[in-house]
XYZ file of C-alpha atoms in Angstrom:
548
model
C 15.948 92.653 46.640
C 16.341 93.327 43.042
C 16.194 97.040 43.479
C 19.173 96.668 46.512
C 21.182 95.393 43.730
C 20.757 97.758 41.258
C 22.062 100.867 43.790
C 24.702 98.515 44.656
C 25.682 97.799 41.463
C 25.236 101.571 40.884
C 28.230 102.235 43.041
C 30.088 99.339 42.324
C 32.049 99.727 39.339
C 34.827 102.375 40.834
C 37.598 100.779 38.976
C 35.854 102.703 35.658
C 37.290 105.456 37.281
C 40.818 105.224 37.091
C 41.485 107.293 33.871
C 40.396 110.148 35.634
C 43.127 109.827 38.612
C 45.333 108.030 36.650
C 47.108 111.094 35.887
C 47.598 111.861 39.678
C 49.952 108.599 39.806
C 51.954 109.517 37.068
C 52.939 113.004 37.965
C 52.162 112.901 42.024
C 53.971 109.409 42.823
C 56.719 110.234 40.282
C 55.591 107.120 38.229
C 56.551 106.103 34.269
C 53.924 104.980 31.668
C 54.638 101.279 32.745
C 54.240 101.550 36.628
C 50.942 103.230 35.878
C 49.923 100.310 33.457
C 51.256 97.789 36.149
C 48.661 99.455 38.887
C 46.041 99.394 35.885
C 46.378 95.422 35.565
C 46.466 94.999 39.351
C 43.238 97.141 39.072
C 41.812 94.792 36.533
C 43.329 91.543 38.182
C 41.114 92.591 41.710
C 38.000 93.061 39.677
C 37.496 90.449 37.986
C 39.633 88.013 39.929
C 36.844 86.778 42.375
C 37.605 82.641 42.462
C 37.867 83.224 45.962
C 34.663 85.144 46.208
C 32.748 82.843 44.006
C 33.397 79.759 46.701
C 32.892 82.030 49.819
C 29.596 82.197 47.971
C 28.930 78.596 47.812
C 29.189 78.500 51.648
C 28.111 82.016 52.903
C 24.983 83.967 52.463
C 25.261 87.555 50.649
C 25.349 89.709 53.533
C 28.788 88.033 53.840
C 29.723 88.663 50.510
C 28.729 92.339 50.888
C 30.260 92.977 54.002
C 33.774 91.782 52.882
C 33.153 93.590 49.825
C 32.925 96.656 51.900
C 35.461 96.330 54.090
C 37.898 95.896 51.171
C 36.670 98.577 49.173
C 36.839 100.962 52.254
C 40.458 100.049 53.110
C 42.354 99.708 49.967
C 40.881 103.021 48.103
C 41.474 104.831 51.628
C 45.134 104.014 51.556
C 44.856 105.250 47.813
C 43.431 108.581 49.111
C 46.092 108.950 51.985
C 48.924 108.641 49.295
C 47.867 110.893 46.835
C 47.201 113.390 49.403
C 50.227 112.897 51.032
C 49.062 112.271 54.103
C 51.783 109.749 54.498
C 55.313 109.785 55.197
C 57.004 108.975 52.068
C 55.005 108.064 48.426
C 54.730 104.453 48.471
C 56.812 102.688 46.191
C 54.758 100.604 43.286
C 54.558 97.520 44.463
C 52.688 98.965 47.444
C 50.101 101.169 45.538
C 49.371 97.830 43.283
C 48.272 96.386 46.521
C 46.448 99.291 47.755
C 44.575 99.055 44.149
C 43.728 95.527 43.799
C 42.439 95.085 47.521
C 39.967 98.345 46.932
C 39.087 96.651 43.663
C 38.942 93.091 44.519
C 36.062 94.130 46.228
C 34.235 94.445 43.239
C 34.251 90.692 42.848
C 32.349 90.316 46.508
C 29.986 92.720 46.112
C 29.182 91.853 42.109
C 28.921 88.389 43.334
C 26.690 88.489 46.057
C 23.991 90.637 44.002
C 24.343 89.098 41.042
C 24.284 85.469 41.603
C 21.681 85.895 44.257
C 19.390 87.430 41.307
C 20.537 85.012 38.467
C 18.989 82.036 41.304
C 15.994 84.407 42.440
C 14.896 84.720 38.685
C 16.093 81.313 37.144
C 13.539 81.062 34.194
C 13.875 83.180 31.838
C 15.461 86.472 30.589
C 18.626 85.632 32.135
C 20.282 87.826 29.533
C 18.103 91.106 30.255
C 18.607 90.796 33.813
C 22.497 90.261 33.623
C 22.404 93.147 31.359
C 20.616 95.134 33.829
C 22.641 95.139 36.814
C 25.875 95.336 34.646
C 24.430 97.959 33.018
C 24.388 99.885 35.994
C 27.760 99.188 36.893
C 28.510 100.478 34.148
C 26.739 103.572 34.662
C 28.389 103.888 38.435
C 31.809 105.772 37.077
C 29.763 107.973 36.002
C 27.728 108.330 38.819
C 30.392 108.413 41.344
C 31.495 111.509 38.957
C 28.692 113.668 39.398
C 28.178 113.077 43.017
C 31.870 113.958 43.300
C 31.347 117.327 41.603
C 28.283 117.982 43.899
C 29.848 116.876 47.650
C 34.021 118.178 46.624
C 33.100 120.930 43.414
C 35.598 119.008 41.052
C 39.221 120.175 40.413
C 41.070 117.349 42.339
C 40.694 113.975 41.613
C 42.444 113.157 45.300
C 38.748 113.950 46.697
C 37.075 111.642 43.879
C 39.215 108.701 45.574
C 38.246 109.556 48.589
C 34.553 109.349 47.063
C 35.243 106.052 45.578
C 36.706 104.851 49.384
C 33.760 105.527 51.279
C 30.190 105.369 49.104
C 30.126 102.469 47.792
C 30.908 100.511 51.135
C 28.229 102.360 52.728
C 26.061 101.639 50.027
C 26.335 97.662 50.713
C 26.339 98.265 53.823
C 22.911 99.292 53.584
C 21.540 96.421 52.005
C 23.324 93.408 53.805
C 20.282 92.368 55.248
C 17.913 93.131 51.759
C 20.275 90.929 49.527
C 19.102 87.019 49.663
C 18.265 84.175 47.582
C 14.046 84.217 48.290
C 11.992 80.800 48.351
C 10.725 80.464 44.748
C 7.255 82.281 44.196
C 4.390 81.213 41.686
C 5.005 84.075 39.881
C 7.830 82.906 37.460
C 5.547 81.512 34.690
C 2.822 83.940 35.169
C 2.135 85.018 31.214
C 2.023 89.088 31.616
C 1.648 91.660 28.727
C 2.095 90.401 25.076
C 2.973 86.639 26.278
C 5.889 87.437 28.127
C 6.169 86.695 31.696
C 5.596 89.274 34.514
C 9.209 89.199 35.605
C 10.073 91.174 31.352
C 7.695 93.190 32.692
C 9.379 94.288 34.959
C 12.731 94.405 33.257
C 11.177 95.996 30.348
C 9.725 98.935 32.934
C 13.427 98.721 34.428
C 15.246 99.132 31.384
C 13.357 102.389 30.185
C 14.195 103.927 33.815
C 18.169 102.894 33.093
C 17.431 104.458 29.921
C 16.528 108.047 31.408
C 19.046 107.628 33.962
C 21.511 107.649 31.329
C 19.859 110.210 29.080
C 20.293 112.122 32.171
C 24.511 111.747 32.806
C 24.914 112.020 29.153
C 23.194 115.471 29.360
C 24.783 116.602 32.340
C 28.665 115.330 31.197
C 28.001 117.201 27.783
C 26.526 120.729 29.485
C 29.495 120.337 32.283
C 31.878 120.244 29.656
C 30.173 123.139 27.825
C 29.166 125.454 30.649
C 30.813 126.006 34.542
C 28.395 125.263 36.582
C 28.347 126.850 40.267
C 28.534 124.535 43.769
C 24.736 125.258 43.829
C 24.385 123.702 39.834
C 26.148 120.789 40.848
C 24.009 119.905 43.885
C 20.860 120.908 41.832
C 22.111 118.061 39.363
C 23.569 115.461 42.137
C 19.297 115.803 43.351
C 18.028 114.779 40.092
C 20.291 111.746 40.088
C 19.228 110.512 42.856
C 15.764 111.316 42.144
C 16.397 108.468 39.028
C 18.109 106.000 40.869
C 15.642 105.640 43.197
C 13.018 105.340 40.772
C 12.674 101.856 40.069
C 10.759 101.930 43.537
C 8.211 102.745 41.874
C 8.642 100.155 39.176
C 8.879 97.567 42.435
C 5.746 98.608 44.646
C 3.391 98.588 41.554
C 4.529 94.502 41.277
C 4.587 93.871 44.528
C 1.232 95.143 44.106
C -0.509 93.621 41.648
C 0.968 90.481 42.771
C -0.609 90.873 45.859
C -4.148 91.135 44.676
C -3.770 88.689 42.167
C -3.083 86.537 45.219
C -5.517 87.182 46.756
C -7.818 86.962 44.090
C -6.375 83.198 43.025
C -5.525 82.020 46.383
C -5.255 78.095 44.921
C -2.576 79.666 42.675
C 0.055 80.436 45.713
C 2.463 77.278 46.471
C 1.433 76.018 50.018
C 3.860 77.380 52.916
C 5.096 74.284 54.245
C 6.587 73.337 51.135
C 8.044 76.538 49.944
C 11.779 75.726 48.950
C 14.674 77.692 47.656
C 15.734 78.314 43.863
C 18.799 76.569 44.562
C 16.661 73.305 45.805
C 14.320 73.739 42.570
C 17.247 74.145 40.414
C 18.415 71.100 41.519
C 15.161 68.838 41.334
C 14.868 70.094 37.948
C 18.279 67.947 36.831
C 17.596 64.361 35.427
C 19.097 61.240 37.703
C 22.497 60.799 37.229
C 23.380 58.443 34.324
C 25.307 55.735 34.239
C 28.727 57.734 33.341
C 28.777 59.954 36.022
C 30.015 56.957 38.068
C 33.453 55.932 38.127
C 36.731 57.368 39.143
C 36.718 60.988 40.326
C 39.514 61.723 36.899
C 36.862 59.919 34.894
C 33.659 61.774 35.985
C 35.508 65.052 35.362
C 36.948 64.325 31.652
C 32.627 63.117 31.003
C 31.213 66.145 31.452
C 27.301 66.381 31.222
C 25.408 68.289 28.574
C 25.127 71.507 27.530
C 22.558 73.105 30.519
C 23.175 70.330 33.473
C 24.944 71.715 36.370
C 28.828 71.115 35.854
C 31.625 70.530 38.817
C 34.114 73.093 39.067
C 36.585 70.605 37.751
C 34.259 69.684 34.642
C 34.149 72.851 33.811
C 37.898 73.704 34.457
C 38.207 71.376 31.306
C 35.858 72.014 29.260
C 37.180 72.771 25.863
C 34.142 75.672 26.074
C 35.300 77.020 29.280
C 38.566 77.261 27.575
C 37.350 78.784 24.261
C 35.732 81.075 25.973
C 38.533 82.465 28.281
C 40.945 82.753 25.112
C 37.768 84.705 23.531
C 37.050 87.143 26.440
C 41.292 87.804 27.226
C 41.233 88.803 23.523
C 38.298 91.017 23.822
C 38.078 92.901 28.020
C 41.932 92.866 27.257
C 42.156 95.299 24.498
C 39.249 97.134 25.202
C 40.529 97.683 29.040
C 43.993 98.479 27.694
C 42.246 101.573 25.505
C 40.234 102.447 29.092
C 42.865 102.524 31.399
C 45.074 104.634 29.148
C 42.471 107.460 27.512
C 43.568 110.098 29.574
C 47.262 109.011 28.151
C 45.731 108.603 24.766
C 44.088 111.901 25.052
C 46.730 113.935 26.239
C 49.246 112.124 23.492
C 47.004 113.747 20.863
C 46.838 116.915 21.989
C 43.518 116.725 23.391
C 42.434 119.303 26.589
C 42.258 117.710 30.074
C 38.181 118.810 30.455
C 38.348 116.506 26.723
C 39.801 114.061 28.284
C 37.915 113.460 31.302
C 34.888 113.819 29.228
C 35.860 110.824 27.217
C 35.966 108.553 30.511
C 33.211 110.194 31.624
C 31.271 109.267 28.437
C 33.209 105.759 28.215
C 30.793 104.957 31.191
C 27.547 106.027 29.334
C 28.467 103.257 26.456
C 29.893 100.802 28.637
C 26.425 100.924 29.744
C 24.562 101.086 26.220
C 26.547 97.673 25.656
C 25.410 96.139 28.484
C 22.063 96.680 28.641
C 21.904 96.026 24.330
C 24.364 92.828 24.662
C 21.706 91.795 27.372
C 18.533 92.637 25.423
C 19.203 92.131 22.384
C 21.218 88.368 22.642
C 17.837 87.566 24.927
C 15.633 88.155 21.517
C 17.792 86.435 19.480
C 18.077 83.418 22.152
C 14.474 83.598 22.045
C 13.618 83.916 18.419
C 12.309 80.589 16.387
C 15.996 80.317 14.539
C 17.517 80.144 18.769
C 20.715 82.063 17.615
C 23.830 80.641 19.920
C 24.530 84.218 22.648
C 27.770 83.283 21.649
C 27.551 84.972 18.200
C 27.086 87.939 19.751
C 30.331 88.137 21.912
C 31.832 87.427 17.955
C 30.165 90.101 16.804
C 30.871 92.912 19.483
C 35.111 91.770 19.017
C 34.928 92.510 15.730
C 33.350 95.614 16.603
C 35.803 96.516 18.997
C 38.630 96.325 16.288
C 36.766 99.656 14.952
C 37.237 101.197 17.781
C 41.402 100.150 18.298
C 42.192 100.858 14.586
C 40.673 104.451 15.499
C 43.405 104.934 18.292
C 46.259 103.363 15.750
C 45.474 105.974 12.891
C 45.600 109.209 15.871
C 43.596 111.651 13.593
C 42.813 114.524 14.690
C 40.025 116.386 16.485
C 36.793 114.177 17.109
C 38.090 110.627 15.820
C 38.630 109.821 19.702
C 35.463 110.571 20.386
C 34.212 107.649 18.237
C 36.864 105.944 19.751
C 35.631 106.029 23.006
C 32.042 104.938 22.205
C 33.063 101.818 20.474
C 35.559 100.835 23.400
C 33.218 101.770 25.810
C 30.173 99.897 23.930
C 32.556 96.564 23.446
C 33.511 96.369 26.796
C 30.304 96.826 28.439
C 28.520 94.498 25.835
C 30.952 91.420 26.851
C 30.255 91.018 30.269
C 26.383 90.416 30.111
C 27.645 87.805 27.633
C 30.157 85.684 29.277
C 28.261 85.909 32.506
C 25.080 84.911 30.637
C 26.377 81.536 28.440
C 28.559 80.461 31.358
C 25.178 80.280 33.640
C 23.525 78.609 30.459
C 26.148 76.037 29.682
C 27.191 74.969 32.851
C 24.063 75.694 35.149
C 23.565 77.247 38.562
C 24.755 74.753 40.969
C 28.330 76.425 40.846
C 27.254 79.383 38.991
C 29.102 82.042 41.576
C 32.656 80.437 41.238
C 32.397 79.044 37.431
C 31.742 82.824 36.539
C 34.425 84.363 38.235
C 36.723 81.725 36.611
C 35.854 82.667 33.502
C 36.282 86.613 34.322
C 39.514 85.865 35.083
C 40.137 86.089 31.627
C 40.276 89.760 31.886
C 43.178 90.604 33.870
C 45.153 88.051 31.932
C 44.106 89.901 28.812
C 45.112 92.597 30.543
C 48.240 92.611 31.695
C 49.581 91.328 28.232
C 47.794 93.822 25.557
C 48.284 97.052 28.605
C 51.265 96.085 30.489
C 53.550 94.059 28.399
C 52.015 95.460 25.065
C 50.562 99.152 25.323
C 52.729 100.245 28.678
C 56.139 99.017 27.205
C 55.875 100.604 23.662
C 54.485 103.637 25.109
C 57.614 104.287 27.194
C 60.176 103.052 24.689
C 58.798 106.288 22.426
C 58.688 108.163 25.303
C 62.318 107.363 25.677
C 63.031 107.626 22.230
C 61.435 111.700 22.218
C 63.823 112.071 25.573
C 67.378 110.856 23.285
C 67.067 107.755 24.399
C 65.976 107.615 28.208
C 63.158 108.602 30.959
C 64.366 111.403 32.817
C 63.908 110.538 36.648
C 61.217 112.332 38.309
C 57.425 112.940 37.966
C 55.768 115.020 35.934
C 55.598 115.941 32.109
C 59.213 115.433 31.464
C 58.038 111.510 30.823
C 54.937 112.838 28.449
C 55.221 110.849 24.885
C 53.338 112.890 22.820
C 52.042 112.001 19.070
C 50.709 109.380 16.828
C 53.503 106.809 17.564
C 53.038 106.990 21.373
C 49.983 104.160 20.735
C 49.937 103.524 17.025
C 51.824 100.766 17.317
C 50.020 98.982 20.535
C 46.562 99.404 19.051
C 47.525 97.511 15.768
C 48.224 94.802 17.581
C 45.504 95.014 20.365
C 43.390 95.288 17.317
C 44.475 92.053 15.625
C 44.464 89.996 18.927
C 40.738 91.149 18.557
C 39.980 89.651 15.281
C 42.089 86.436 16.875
C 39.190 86.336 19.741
C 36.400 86.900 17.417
C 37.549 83.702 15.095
C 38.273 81.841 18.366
C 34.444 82.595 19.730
C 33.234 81.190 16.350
C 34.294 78.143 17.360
C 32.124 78.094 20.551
C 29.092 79.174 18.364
C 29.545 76.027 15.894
C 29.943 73.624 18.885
C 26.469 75.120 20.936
C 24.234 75.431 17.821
C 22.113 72.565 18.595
C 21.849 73.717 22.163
C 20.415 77.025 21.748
C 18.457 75.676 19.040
C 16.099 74.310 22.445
C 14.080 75.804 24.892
C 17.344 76.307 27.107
C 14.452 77.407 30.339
C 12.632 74.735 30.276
C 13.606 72.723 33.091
C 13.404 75.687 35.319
C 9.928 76.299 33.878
C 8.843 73.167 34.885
C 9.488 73.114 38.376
C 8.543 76.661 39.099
């Protein structure tokens, strides 16, 4: 099951994707700087806007989730594809094409949450931060991905076909796993002490994480010798086999547990709950929580302004409140807002500075190889600091990785020359990846399971909203007003490079500010680490320890 998810969540994250046929829009729909911003936050608003998905989720089993998640994504992108190859009658106007986006993307938000919640409740106690920053790692990894397969099945040159990529693989990817994706009854195994204390289940993360590791080792090396070298059809195939060759590695990783699972087994037979009283995570999770005290009764209004403690399951409505949930959200719109507003707009950025198209793509290319790096650190390394004797609060990391991010926007303000976007891109790329491990991970810690799937797509709602102020209102509207300001004072009408801004002042200005509502998130988030101190200060697995 855990394997499924990571070659779903492999193909998953097409909306990475967009600065490479974001260009397409501009000049092959006849769109300005804004209209492609507005289909960039309608891009955003479908991926992480997944409320809807998160209580389908409550009711429905994953295979649901996946197949809805497929049908989406093969629909929306497909109408994408059909208008940039002009395969309709007339370019659809922008209003339509931010449709066509945000159903293709929205699908994201089915897909992420039927994997991901399904292994948050499958592997409840412990390491909740590794395994988050697994599987996000790899959709972070999946732009990329998607890239070189592109090159290998279309030879590169049009980024029509990689839409057409983006339509079709991914659905057929969850398509193949609908019946592989479940919540499983909870096995003996999750205590089991393996190498150096830790459980089996780091093990196996551990053994996971150095295969992500090579797999993106691997894209770096191929996106830096494609940008060196041309490579023939034949290299590109010859590439497109040795990345599948690594994402289908962690089989390996998989059999040898199932394994030595199996003969421990059968080697400690007494060891192996009983079969008539195997029972789900879910059901676990739940017998784990102490009796309701006495002020959870009352009045529905009353019971959801008392919230439990820090680790009991919360309603939707508790949580809705919270004065964390809301900390949080201002936190993460600050953060995914600023860093998604540099993301959707580096080929703009790029091509403002004088940089070469093969540059550019590069940089989006490479965008996906940190976005990774952050996840899969944020993940590791907040797990080992959760862990460690002093129990540092995860939420000092998401304060750390905003200020990091400011690096990163002050980089695009100052517009130096050759190689200063390169940095650029890694710390953007890095910040943005490193948040989402994060959020995903504290919300399942300070509000529980019970409503895990719909409390964390609440709180990724934050990101659109982010986005459509610091990209649309912020980074799309200054952009244009230079633009206009180079053309004596208005956009000529038409595509093309006519509406090109080029120069320093073209994002100088937005990136300032995207920087400083940065700082803004990271002094918000330190509010959130004062008020969970004591919390993380505990064993915060315990409970799910205990009944496993």
């Amino acid at each position: 099951m855990l394997f499924a998810c990571l070659l779903i969540m492999s193909s998953s994250g097409a909306t990475y994707a967009f600065g490479i046929y974001s260009r397409e829009l501009r000049s092959g729909m006849g769109y300005d700087q804004r209209a492609v911003a507005t289909v960039a936050f309608f891009k955003d608003l479908g991926a992480n806007l997944g409320v809807h998905a998160g209580l389908l989720n409550e009711a429905a089993p994953p295979w649901l989730l996946l197949a809805a998640g497929a049908a989406m994504n093969l629909a929306g992108y497909l109408m994408v594809y059909l208008s940039l190859a002009g395969r309709v009658t007339r370019p659809p106007p922008v209003w339509l094409m931010c449709a066509y986006v945000c159903a293709g993307a929205n699908s994201q938000t089915f897909v992420a949450t039927g994997a991901m919640v399904a292994c948050v409740r499958n592997f409840p106690g412990g390491s909740r931060g590794a395994l988050l920053g697994l599987l996000k790692g790899y959709a972070g990894l999946s732009s990329a991905i998607l890239a070189q397969l592109y090159l290998a099945i279309y030879g590169g040159g049009d980024a029509t076909s990689l839409v057409l990529l983006i339509a079709w693989l991914p659905a057929a990817v969850s398509a193949a796993f609908l019946a592989t994706v479940r919540v499983i009854p909870s096995r003996w195994r999750s205590s089991s002490p393996g190498r150096g204390g830790g459980t089996r289940d780091e093990d196996v993360f551990i053994c996971l994480l150095y295969v992500s590791v090579a797999l993106a080792a691997y894209l770096l090396v191929m996106i830096v010798s494609q940008k060196q070298t041309i490579f023939s059809r034949a290299g590109y195939a010859a590439s497109a086999a040795g990345l599948l060759l690594l994402l289908v590695l962690p089989l390996a990783v998989v059999f040898r547990q199932e394994y030595r699972e199996k003969n421990e087994l059968e080697e400690e037979p007494l060891l192996a709950p009983p079969p008539t009283t195997a029972v789900t995570v879910a059901d676990k999770t739940a017998a784990a929580l102490p009796t309701a005290s006495p002020r959870h009764g009352g009045s529905w209004l009353s019971r959801t302004f008392s919230p439990p403690a820090h680790g009991e399951d919360y309603t939707i409505p508790q949580a809705l409140v919270s004065v964390d949930m809301l900390i949080l959200f201002a936190a993460v719109a600050c953060g995914t807002g600023g860093t998604l507003a540099a993301i959707d707009n580096m080929g703009q950025i790029g091509q403002s500075l004088g940089y070469p198209p093969k540059s550019v793509d590069a940089f989006v290319s490479l965008i996906s190889i940190w976005n990774y790096a952050g996840r899969v650190a944020a993940g590791y390394a907040s797990e080992a600091l959760v862990s460690s004797r002093r129990g540092v609060p995860r939420p000092a990391m998401i304060t750390a990785v905003l200020l990091l991010s400011c690096a990163g926007h002050l980089l695009i303000a100052a517009g130096a020359p050759w190689g200063t976007l390169y940095a650029a891109s890694v710390l953007v790329g890095f910040c943005f990846g490193a948040q989402w491990p994060l959020l995903f991970a504290v919300v399942s810690e300070l509000f529980g399971l019970r409503r895990y799937a719909t409390l964390c797509n609440i709180a990724a709602a934050a990101s659109p909203v982010g986005s459509y102020l610091l990209n649309v209102l912020v980074a799309g509207r200054l952009y244009d007003a230079e633009a206009a300001r180079q053309h004596g004072g208005a956009l000529p009408a038409g595509g093309g490079d006519d509406k090109t801004c080029m120069g320093v002042d073209c994002f100088g200005r937005s990136f300032l500010i995207i920087a400083a509502a940065a700082a803004a998130g990271a002094a918000v988030s330190l509010v959130l680490v004062w008020r969970t101190r004591g919390f993380y200060r505990g064993d915060i697995y315990a409970k799910f320890r205990d009944v496993t």
